PDB file of C-alpha atoms in Angstrom:
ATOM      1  CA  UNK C   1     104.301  83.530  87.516  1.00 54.00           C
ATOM      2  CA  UNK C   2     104.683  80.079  89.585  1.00 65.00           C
ATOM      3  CA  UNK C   3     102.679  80.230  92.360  1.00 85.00           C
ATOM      4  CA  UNK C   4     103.072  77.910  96.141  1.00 93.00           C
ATOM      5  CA  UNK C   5     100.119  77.406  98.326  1.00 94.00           C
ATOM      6  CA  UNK C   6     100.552  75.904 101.540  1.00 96.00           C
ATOM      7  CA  UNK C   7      97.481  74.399 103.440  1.00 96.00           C
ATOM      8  CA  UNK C   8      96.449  72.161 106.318  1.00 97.00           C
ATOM      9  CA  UNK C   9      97.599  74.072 109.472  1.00 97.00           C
ATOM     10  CA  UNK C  10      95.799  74.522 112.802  1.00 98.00           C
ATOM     11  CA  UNK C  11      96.028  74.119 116.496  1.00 98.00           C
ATOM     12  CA  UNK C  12      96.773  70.770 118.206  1.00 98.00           C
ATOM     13  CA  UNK C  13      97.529  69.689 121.681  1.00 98.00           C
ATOM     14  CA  UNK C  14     101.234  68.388 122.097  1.00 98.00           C
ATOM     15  CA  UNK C  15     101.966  64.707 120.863  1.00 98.00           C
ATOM     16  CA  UNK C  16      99.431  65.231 118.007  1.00 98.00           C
ATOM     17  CA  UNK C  17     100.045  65.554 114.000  1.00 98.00           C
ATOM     18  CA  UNK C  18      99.482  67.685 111.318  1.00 98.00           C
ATOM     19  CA  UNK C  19      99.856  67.410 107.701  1.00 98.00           C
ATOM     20  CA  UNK C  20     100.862  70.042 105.554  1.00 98.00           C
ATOM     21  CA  UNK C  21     100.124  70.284 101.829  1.00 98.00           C
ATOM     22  CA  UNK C  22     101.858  72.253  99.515  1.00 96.00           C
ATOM     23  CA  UNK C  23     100.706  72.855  95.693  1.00 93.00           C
ATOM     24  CA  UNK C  24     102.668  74.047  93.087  1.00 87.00           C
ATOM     25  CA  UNK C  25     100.122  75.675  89.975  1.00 84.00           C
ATOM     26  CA  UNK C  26     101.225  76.273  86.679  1.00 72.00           C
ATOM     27  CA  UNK C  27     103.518  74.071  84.343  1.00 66.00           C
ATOM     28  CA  UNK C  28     105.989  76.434  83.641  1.00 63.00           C
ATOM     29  CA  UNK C  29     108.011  75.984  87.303  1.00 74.00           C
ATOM     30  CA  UNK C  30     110.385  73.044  87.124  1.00 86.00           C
ATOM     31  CA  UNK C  31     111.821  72.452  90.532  1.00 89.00           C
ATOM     32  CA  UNK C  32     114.938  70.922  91.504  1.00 93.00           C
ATOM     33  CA  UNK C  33     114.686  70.772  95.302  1.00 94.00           C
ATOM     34  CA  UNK C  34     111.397  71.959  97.085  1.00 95.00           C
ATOM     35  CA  UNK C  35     111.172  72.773 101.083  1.00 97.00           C
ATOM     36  CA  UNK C  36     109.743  73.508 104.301  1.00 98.00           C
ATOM     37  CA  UNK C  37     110.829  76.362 106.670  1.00 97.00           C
ATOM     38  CA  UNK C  38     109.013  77.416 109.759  1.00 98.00           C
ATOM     39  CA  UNK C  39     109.016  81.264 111.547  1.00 97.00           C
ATOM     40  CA  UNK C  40     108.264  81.832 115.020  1.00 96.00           C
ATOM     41  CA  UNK C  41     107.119  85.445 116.288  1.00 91.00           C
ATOM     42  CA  UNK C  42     110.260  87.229 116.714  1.00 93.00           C
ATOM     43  CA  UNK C  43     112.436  84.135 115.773  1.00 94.00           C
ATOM     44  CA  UNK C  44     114.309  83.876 112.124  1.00 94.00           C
ATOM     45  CA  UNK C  45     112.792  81.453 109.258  1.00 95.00           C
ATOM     46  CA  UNK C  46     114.140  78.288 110.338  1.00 96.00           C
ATOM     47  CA  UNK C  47     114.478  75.484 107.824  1.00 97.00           C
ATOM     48  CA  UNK C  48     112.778  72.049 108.705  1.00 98.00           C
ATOM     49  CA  UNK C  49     113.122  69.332 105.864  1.00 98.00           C
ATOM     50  CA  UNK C  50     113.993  69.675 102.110  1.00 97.00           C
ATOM     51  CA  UNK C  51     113.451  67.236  99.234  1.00 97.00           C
ATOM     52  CA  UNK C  52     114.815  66.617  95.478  1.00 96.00           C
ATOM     53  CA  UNK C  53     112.417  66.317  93.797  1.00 92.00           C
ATOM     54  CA  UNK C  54     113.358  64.190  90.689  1.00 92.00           C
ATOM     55  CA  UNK C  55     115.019  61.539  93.923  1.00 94.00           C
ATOM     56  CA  UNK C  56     112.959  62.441  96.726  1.00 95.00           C
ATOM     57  CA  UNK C  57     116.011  62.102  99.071  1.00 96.00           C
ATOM     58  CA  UNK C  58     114.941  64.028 102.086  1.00 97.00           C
ATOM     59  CA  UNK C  59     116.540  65.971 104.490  1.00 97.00           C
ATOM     60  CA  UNK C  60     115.549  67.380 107.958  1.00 97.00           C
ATOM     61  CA  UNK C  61     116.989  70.325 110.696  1.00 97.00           C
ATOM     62  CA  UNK C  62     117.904  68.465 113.936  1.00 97.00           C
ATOM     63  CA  UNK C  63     115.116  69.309 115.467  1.00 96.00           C
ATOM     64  CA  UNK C  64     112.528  67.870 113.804  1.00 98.00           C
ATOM     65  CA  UNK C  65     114.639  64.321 112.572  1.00 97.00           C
ATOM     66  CA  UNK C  66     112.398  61.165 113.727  1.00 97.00           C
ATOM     67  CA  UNK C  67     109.109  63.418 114.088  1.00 98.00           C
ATOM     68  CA  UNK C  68     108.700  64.982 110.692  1.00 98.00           C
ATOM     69  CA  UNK C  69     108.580  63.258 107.208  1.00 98.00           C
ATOM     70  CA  UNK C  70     109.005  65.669 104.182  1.00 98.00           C
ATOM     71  CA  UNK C  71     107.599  63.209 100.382  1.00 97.00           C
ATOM     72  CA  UNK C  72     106.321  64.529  97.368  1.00 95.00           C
ATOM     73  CA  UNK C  73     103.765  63.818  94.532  1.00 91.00           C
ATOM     74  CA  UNK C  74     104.999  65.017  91.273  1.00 87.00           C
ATOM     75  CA  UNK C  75     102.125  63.862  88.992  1.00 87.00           C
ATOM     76  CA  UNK C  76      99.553  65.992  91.664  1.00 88.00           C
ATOM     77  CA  UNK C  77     102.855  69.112  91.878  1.00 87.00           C
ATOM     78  CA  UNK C  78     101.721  68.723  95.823  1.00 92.00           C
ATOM     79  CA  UNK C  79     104.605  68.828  98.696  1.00 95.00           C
ATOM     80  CA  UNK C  80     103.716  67.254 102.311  1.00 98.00           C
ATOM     81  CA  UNK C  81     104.969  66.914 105.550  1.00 98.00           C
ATOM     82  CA  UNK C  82     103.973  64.915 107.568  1.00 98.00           C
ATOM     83  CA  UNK C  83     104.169  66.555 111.531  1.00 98.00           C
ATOM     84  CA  UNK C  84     104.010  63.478 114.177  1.00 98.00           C
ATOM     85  CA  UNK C  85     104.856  64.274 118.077  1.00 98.00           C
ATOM     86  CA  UNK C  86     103.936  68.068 117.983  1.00 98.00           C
ATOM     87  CA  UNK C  87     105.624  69.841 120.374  1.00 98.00           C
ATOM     88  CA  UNK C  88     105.210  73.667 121.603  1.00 98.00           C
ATOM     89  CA  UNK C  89     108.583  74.315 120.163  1.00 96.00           C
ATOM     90  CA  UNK C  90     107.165  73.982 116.730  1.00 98.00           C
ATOM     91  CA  UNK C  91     104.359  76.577 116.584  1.00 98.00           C
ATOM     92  CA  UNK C  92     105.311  78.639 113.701  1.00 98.00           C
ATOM     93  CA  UNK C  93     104.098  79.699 110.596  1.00 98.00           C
ATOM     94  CA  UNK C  94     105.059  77.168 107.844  1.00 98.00           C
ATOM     95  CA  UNK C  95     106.105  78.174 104.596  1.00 97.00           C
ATOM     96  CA  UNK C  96     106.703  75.880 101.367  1.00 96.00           C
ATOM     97  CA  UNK C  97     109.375  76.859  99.120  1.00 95.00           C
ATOM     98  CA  UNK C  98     110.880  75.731  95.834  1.00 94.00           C
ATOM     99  CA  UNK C  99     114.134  76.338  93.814  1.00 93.00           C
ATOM    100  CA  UNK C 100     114.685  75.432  90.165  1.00 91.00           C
ATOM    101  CA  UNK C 101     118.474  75.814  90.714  1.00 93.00           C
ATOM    102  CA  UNK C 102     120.493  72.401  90.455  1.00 94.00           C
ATOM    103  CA  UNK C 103     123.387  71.812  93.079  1.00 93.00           C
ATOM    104  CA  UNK C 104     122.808  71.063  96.684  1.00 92.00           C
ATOM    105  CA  UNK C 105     119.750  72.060  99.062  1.00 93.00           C
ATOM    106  CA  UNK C 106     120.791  72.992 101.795  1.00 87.00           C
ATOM    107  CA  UNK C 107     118.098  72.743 104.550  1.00 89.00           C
ATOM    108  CA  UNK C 108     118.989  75.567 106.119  1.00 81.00           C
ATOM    109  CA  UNK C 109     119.579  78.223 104.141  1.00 88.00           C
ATOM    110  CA  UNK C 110     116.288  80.080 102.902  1.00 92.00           C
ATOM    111  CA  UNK C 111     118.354  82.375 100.131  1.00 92.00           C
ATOM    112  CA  UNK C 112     118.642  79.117  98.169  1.00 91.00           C
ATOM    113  CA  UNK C 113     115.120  79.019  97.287  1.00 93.00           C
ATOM    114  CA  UNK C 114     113.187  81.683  94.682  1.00 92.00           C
ATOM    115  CA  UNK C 115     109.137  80.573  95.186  1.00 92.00           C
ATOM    116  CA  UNK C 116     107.481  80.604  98.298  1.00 94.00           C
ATOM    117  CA  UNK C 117     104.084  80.362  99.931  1.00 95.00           C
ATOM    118  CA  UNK C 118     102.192  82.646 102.035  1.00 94.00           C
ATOM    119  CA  UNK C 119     102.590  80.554 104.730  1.00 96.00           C
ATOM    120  CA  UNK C 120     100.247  78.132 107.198  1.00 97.00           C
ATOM    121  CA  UNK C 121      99.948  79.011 110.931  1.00 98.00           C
ATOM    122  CA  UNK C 122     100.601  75.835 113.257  1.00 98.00           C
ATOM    123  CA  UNK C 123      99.996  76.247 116.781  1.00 98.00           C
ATOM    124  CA  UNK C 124     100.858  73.428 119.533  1.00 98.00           C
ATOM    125  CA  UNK C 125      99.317  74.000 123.425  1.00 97.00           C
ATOM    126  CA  UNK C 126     100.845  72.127 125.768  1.00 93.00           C
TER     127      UNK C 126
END
């Protein structure tokens, strides 16, 4: 019934940005925690940066800390994240995901979350 839609990817030389969008339709889905995780060809989904929503206290993988910024707008139900300093390493497809489930988010562990997108590509070229 709840429905993600992620939007926004493309292809951009190294040291560029991207912003992702994420919408969430319907009024029946209230999340507790929404995210971002990222798959590579071959690779397993890799979480990037989560958010609660009610707080909007973030939190990011390692590898993305200081380039990516993960914020919310509740009244519009649209997730962001904001991609500064592209590197190679992050070409993946991007995936928005959201969990109505209160307790701690863990950023890296995609069983925690029940919705999900189809997924934006994001390619970075060197």
């Amino acid at each position: 019934q709840a429905q993600l839609a992620e939007s926004g990817g493309g292809s951009v030389q190294a040291g560029g940005s991207l912003r992702l969008s994420c919408v969430a339709y319907g009024n029946t889905l209230r999340t507790y925690c929404m995210a971002w995780f990222r798959q590579a060809p071959g690779k397993e989904r890799e979480g990037v940066a989560v958010i609660y929503t009610d707080t909007g206290s973030p939190a990011y993988a390692a590898s993305v800390q200081g380039r990516f910024t993960i914020s919310r707008d509740n009244a519009k139900k649209t997730l962001y994240l904001q991609m500064n300093s592209l590197k190679p390493e992050d070409t993946a497809d991007y995936y928005c995901a959201a969990t109505t489930v209160v307790g701690n988010c863990p950023v890296t562990r995609a069983s925690r979350y029940a919705y999900w997108g189809h997924g934006t590509q994001v390619t970075v070229s060197s």
